[in-house]
CSV table of C-alpha atoms (C1' of nucleotides) in Angstrom, one decimal:
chain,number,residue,atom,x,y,z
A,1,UNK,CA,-5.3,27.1,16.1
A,2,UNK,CA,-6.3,28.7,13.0
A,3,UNK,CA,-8.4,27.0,10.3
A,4,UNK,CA,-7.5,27.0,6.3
A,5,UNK,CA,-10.2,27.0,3.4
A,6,UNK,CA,-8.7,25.0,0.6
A,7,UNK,CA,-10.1,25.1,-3.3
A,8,UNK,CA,-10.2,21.5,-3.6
A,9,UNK,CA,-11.8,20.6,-7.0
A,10,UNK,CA,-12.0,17.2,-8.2
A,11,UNK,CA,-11.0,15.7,-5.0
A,12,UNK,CA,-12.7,13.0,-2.2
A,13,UNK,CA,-10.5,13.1,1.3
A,14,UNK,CA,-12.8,10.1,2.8
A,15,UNK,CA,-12.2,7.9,-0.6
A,16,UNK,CA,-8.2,9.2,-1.1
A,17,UNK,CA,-8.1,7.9,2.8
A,18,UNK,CA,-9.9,4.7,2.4
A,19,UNK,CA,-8.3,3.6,-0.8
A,20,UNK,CA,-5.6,1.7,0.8
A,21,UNK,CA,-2.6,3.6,0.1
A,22,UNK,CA,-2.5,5.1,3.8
A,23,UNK,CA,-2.9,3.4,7.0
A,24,UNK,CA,-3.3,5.7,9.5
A,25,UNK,CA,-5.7,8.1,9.2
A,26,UNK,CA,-8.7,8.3,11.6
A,27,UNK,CA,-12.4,9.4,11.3
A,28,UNK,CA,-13.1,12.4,13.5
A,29,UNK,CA,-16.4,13.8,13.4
A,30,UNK,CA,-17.3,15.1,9.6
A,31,UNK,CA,-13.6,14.9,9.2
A,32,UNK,CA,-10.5,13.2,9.7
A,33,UNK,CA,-7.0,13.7,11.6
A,34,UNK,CA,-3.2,12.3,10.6
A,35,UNK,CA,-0.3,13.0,10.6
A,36,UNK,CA,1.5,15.4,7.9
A,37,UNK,CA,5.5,15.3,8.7
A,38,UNK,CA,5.7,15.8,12.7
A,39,UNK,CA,1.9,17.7,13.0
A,40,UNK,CA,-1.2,16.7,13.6
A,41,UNK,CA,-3.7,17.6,10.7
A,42,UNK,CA,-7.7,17.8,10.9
A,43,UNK,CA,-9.3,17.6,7.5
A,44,UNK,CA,-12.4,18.2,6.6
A,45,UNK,CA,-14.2,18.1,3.2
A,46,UNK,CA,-17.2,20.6,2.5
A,47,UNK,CA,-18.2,20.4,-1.2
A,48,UNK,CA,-15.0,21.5,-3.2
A,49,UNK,CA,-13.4,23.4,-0.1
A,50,UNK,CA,-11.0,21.2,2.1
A,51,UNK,CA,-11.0,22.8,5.8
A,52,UNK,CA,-7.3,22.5,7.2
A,53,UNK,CA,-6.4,22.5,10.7
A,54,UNK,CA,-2.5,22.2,12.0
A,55,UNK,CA,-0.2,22.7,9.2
A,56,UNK,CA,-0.8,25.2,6.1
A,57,UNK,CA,-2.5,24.7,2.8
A,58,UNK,CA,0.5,24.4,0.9
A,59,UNK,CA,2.0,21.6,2.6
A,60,UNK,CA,-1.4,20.6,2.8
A,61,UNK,CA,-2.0,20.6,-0.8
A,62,UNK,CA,1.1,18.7,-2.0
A,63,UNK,CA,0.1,15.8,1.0
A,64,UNK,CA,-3.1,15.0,-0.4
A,65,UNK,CA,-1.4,15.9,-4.2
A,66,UNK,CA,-4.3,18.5,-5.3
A,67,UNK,CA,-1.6,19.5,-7.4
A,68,UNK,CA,-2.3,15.9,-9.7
A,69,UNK,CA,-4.2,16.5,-13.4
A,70,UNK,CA,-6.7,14.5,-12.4
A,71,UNK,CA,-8.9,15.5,-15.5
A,72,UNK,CA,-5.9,14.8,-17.7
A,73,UNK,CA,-5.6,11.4,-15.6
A,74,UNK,CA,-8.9,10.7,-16.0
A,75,UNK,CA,-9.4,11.2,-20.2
A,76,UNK,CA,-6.2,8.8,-20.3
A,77,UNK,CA,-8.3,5.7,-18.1
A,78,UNK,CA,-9.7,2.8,-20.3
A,79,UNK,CA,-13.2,3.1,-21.6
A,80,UNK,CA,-14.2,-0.3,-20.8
A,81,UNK,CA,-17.5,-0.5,-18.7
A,82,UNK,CA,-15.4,-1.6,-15.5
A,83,UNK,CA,-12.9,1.2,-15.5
A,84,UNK,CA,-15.8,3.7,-16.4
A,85,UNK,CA,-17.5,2.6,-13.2
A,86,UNK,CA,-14.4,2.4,-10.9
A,87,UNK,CA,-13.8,6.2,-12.2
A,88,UNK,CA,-16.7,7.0,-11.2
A,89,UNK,CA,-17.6,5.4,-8.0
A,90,UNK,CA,-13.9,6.6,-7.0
A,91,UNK,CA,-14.1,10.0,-8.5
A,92,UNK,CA,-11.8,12.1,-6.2
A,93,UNK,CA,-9.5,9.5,-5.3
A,94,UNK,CA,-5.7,10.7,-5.3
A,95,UNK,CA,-2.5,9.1,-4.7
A,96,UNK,CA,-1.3,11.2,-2.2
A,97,UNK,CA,2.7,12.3,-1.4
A,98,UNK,CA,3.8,9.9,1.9
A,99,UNK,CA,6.8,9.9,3.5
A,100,UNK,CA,9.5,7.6,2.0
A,101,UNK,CA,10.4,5.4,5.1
A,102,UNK,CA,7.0,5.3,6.3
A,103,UNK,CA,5.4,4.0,3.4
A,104,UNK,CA,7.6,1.4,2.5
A,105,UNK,CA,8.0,0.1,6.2
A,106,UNK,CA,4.1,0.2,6.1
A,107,UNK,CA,4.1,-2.2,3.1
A,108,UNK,CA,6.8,-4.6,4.0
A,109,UNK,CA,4.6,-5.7,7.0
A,110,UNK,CA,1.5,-5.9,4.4
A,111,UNK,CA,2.1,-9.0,2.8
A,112,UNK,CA,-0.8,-11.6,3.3
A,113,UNK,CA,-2.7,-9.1,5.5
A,114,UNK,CA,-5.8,-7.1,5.2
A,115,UNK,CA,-5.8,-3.3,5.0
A,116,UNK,CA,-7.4,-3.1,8.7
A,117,UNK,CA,-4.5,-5.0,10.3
A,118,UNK,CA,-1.7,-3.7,8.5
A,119,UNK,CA,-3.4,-0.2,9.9
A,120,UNK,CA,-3.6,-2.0,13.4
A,121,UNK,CA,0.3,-2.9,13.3
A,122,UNK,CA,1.0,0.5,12.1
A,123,UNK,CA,-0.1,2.1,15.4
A,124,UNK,CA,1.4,-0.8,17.3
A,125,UNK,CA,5.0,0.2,16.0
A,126,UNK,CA,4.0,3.8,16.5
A,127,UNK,CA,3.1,3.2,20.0
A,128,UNK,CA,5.8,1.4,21.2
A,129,UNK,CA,8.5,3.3,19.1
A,130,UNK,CA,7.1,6.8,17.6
A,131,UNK,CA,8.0,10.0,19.4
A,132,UNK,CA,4.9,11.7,20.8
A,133,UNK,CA,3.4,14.9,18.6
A,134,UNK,CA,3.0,17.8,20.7
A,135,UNK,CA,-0.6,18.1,21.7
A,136,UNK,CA,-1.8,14.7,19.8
A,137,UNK,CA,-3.0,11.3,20.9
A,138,UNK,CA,-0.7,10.2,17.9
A,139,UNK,CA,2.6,9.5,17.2
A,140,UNK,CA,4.9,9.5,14.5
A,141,UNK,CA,5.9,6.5,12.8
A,142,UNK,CA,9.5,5.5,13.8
A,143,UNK,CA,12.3,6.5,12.2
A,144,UNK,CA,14.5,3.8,10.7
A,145,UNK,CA,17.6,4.2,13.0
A,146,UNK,CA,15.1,4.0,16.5
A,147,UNK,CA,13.4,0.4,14.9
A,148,UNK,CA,16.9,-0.6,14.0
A,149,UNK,CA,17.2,-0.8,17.8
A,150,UNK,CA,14.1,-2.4,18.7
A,151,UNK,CA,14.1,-6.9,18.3
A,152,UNK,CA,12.7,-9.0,16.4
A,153,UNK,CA,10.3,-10.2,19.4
A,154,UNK,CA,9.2,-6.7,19.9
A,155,UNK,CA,8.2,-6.4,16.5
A,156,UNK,CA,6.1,-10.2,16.7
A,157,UNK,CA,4.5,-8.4,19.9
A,158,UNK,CA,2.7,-5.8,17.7
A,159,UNK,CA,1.4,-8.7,15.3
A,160,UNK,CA,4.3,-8.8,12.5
A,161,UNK,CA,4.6,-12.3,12.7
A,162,UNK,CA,7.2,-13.7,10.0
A,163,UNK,CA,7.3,-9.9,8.8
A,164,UNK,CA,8.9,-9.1,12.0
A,165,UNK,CA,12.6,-10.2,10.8
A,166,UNK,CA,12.1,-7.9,7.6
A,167,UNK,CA,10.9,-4.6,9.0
A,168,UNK,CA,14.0,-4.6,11.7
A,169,UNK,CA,16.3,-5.9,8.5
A,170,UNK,CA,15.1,-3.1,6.4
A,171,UNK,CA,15.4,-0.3,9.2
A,172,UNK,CA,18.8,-1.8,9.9
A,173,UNK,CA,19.8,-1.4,6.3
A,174,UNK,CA,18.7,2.1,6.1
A,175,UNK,CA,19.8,3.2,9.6
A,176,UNK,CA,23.6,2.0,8.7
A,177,UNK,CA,23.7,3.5,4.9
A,178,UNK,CA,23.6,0.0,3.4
A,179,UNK,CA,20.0,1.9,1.8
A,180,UNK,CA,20.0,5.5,1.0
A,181,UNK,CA,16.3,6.4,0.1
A,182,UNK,CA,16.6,9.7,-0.7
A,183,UNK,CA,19.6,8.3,-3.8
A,184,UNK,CA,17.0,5.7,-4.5
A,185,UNK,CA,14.1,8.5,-5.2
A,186,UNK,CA,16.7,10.2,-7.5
A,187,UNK,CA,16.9,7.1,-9.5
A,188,UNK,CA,14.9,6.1,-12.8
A,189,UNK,CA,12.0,3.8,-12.1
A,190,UNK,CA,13.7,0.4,-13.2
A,191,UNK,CA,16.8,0.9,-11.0
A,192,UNK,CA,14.7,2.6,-8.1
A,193,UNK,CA,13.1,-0.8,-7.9
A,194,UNK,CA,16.4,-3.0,-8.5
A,195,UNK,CA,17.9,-1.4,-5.5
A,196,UNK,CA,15.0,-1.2,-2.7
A,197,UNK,CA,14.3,-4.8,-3.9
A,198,UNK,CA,17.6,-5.6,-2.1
A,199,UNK,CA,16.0,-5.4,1.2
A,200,UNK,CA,14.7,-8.1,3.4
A,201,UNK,CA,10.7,-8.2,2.5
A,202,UNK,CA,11.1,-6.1,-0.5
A,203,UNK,CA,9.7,-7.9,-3.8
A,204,UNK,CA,8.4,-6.3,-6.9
A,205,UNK,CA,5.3,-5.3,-5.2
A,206,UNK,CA,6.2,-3.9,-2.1
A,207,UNK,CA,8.7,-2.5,-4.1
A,208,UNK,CA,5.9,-0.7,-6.6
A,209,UNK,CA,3.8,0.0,-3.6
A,210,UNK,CA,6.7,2.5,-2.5
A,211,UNK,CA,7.7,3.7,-5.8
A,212,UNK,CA,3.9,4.7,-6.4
A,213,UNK,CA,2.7,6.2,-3.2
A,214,UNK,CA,5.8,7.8,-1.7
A,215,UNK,CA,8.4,8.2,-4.9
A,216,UNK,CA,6.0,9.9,-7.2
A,217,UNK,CA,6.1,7.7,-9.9
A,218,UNK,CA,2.3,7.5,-11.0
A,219,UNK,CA,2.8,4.8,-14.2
A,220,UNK,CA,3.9,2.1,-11.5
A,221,UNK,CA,1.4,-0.6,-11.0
A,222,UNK,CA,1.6,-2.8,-7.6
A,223,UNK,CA,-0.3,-5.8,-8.9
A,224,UNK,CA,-1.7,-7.7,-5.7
A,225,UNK,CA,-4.4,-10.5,-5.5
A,226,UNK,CA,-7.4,-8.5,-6.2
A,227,UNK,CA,-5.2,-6.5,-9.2
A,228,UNK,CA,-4.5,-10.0,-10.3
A,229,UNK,CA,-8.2,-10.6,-10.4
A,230,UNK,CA,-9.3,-7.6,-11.8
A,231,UNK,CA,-6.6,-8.0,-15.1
A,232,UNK,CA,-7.0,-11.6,-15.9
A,233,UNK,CA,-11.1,-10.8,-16.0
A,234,UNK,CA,-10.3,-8.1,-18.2
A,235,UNK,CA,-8.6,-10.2,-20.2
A,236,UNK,CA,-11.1,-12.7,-20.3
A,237,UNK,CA,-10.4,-14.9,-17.2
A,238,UNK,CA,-7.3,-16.4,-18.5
A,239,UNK,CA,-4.4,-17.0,-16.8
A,240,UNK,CA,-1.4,-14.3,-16.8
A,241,UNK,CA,1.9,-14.5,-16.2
A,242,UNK,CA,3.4,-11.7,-14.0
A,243,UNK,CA,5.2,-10.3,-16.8
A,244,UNK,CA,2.6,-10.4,-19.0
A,245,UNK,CA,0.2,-8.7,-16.5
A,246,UNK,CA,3.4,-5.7,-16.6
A,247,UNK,CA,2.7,-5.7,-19.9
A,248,UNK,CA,-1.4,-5.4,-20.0
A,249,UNK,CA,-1.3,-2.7,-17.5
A,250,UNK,CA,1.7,-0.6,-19.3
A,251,UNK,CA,-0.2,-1.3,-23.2
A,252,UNK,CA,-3.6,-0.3,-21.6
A,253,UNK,CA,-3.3,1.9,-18.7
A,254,UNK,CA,-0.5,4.9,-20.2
A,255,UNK,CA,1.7,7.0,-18.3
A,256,UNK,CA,-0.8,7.6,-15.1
A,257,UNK,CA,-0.9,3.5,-15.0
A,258,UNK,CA,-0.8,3.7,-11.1
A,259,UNK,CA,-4.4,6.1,-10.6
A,260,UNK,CA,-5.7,3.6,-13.0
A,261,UNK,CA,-4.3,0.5,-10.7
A,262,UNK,CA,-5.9,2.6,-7.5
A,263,UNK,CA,-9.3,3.2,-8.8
A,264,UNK,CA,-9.7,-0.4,-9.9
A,265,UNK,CA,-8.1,-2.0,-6.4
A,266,UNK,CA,-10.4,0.3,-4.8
A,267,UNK,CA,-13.8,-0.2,-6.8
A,268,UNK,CA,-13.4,-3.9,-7.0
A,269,UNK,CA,-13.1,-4.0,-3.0
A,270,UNK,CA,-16.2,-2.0,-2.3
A,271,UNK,CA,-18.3,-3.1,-5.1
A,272,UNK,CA,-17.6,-6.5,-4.5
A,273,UNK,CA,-17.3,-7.6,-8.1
A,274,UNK,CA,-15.0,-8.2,-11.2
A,275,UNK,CA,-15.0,-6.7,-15.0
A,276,UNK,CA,-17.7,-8.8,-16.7
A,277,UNK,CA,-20.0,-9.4,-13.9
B,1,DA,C1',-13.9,-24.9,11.5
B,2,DC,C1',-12.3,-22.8,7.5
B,3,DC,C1',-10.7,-19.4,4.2
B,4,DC,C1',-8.2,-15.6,3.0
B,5,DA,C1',-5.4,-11.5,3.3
B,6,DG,C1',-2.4,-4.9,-1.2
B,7,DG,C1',4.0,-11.3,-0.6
B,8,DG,C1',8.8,-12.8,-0.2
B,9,DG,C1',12.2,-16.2,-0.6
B,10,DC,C1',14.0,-20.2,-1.7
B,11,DA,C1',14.1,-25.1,-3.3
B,12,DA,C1',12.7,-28.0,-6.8
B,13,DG,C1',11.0,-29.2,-11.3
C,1,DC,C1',11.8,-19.9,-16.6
C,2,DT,C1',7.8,-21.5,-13.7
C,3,DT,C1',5.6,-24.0,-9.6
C,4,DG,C1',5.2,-25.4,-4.6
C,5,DC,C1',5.8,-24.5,0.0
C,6,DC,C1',6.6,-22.1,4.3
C,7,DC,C1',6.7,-18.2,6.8
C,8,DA,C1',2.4,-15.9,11.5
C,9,DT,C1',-1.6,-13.7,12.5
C,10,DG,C1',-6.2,-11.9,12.7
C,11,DG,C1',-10.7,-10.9,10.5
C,12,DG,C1',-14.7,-12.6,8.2
DNA sequence: ACCCAGGGGCAAG
DNA sequence: CTTGCCCATGGG
């Protein structure tokens, strides 16, 4: 197995991993090791060089989306104190290319859990329904015509709960051509989201969750609890409507809206506090 | 014991 | 158009 040097400027594999956008992703020494399509990658960062193992550097480079202007992203952020300091205590972080399916499966069984368990049901469904990769303890994440064959209790036995009846929905939508992701990810934004809103556990921001991390479309803003936090202390702790927290973000945070959205989610979390504290 | 988690859906006001 | 409530489950 031969090892890649990637030029990797302006880039942070351990915060892009740990941001929440991906779920499954283990620590490996110095390093880490995923899945990219149906290999098994090892990454590992040294300074602005990303070592690759298991697929080449350029699929490897438009996973982990080197290919972002991340300096032009970054002049466009808001220059209030908070988004200052998430920009810089995130520096690096990029919202990386995931596969369509797998991303938005991941995030319909997300809703009222925490990042570590919507990680531990990931490898759950994996287990019991990914094909094995060649030479990897991992597997793939199930397509949506094998989960559309799996039940409902299945699903509750990996920890879905009431989530359960929306991932095997979904899958069965998609696995009979009811859903046709690859026409949604032609679509324009608005009507992208219209249409995978149709599914069973598919709101606005599951919905955006998809759109941003797997369809490309970086001014999409999923706007959570701790979002929801972070925008009505910005605007001075009072309360928002969900339209008008649309509008904040889309006034304030410009065409690259989602990076701004990610660096926030991500700063609040590990600084443990708010803007204005 | 208690609270909360990268929500969605539906009924009721 | 908003608000209230339920849906299960595990981590802190």
């Amino acid at each position: 197995m031969t090892d890649h040097r990637i030029r990797a400027t302006d880039f942070d594999l351990r915060m892009t991993l740990e941001s929440g956008q991906v779920f499954h992703w283990l620590p490996d020494g110095d390093g880490w090791v995923g899945l990219i399509g149906n290999c098994e990658v090892r990454a590992e960062q040294r300074g602005e060089s990303l070592m690759i193992r298991g697929t080449t550097p350029d699929v490897a480079a438009r996973y982990f989306a080197l290919d972002h202007p991340l300096r032009t992203i970054y002049r466009r952020f808001p220059k209030d104190s908070f988004s200052l300091a998430a920009r810089k205590a995130c520096a690096g972080t990029r919202i990386i290319r995931q596969p369509h399916w797998e991303c938005l499966a991941t995030f319909i069984t997300s809703s009222m859990k925490q990042v570590a368990h919507i990680r531990q049901m990931s490898f759950a469904i994996r287990e019991r329904w990914g094909d094995r990769v060649q030479g990897s303890r991992f597997r793939m994440y199930p397509k949506p015509e094998r989960l559309a064959g799996a039940t409902e209790a299945g699903l509750r036995a990996c920890g879905l709960g009431f989530r359960a009846k929306n991932l095997l929905g979904a899958a069965q939508w998609i696995a009979d051509g009811r859903m046709d992701l690859d026409a949604v990810a032609k679509l324009p934004t608005p009507a992208a989201r219209d249409v995978l809103c149709r599914l069973p556990g598919v709101g606005k921001k599951v919905a955006n969750c998809a759109l941003l991390f797997a369809f490309e479309r970086l001014d999409v803003v999923p706007i959570d609890v701790w979002i929801g936090r972070v925008l009505r202390a910005m605007h001075g702790g009072s309360k928002l409507t969900a339209a008008e927290l649309d509008a904040f973000c889309a006034d304030r945070f410009g065409d690259y809206a989602g990076y701004v959205q990610q660096y926030l989610f991500h700063y609040a979390r590990i600084s443990k506090t708010l803007p204005g504290q």
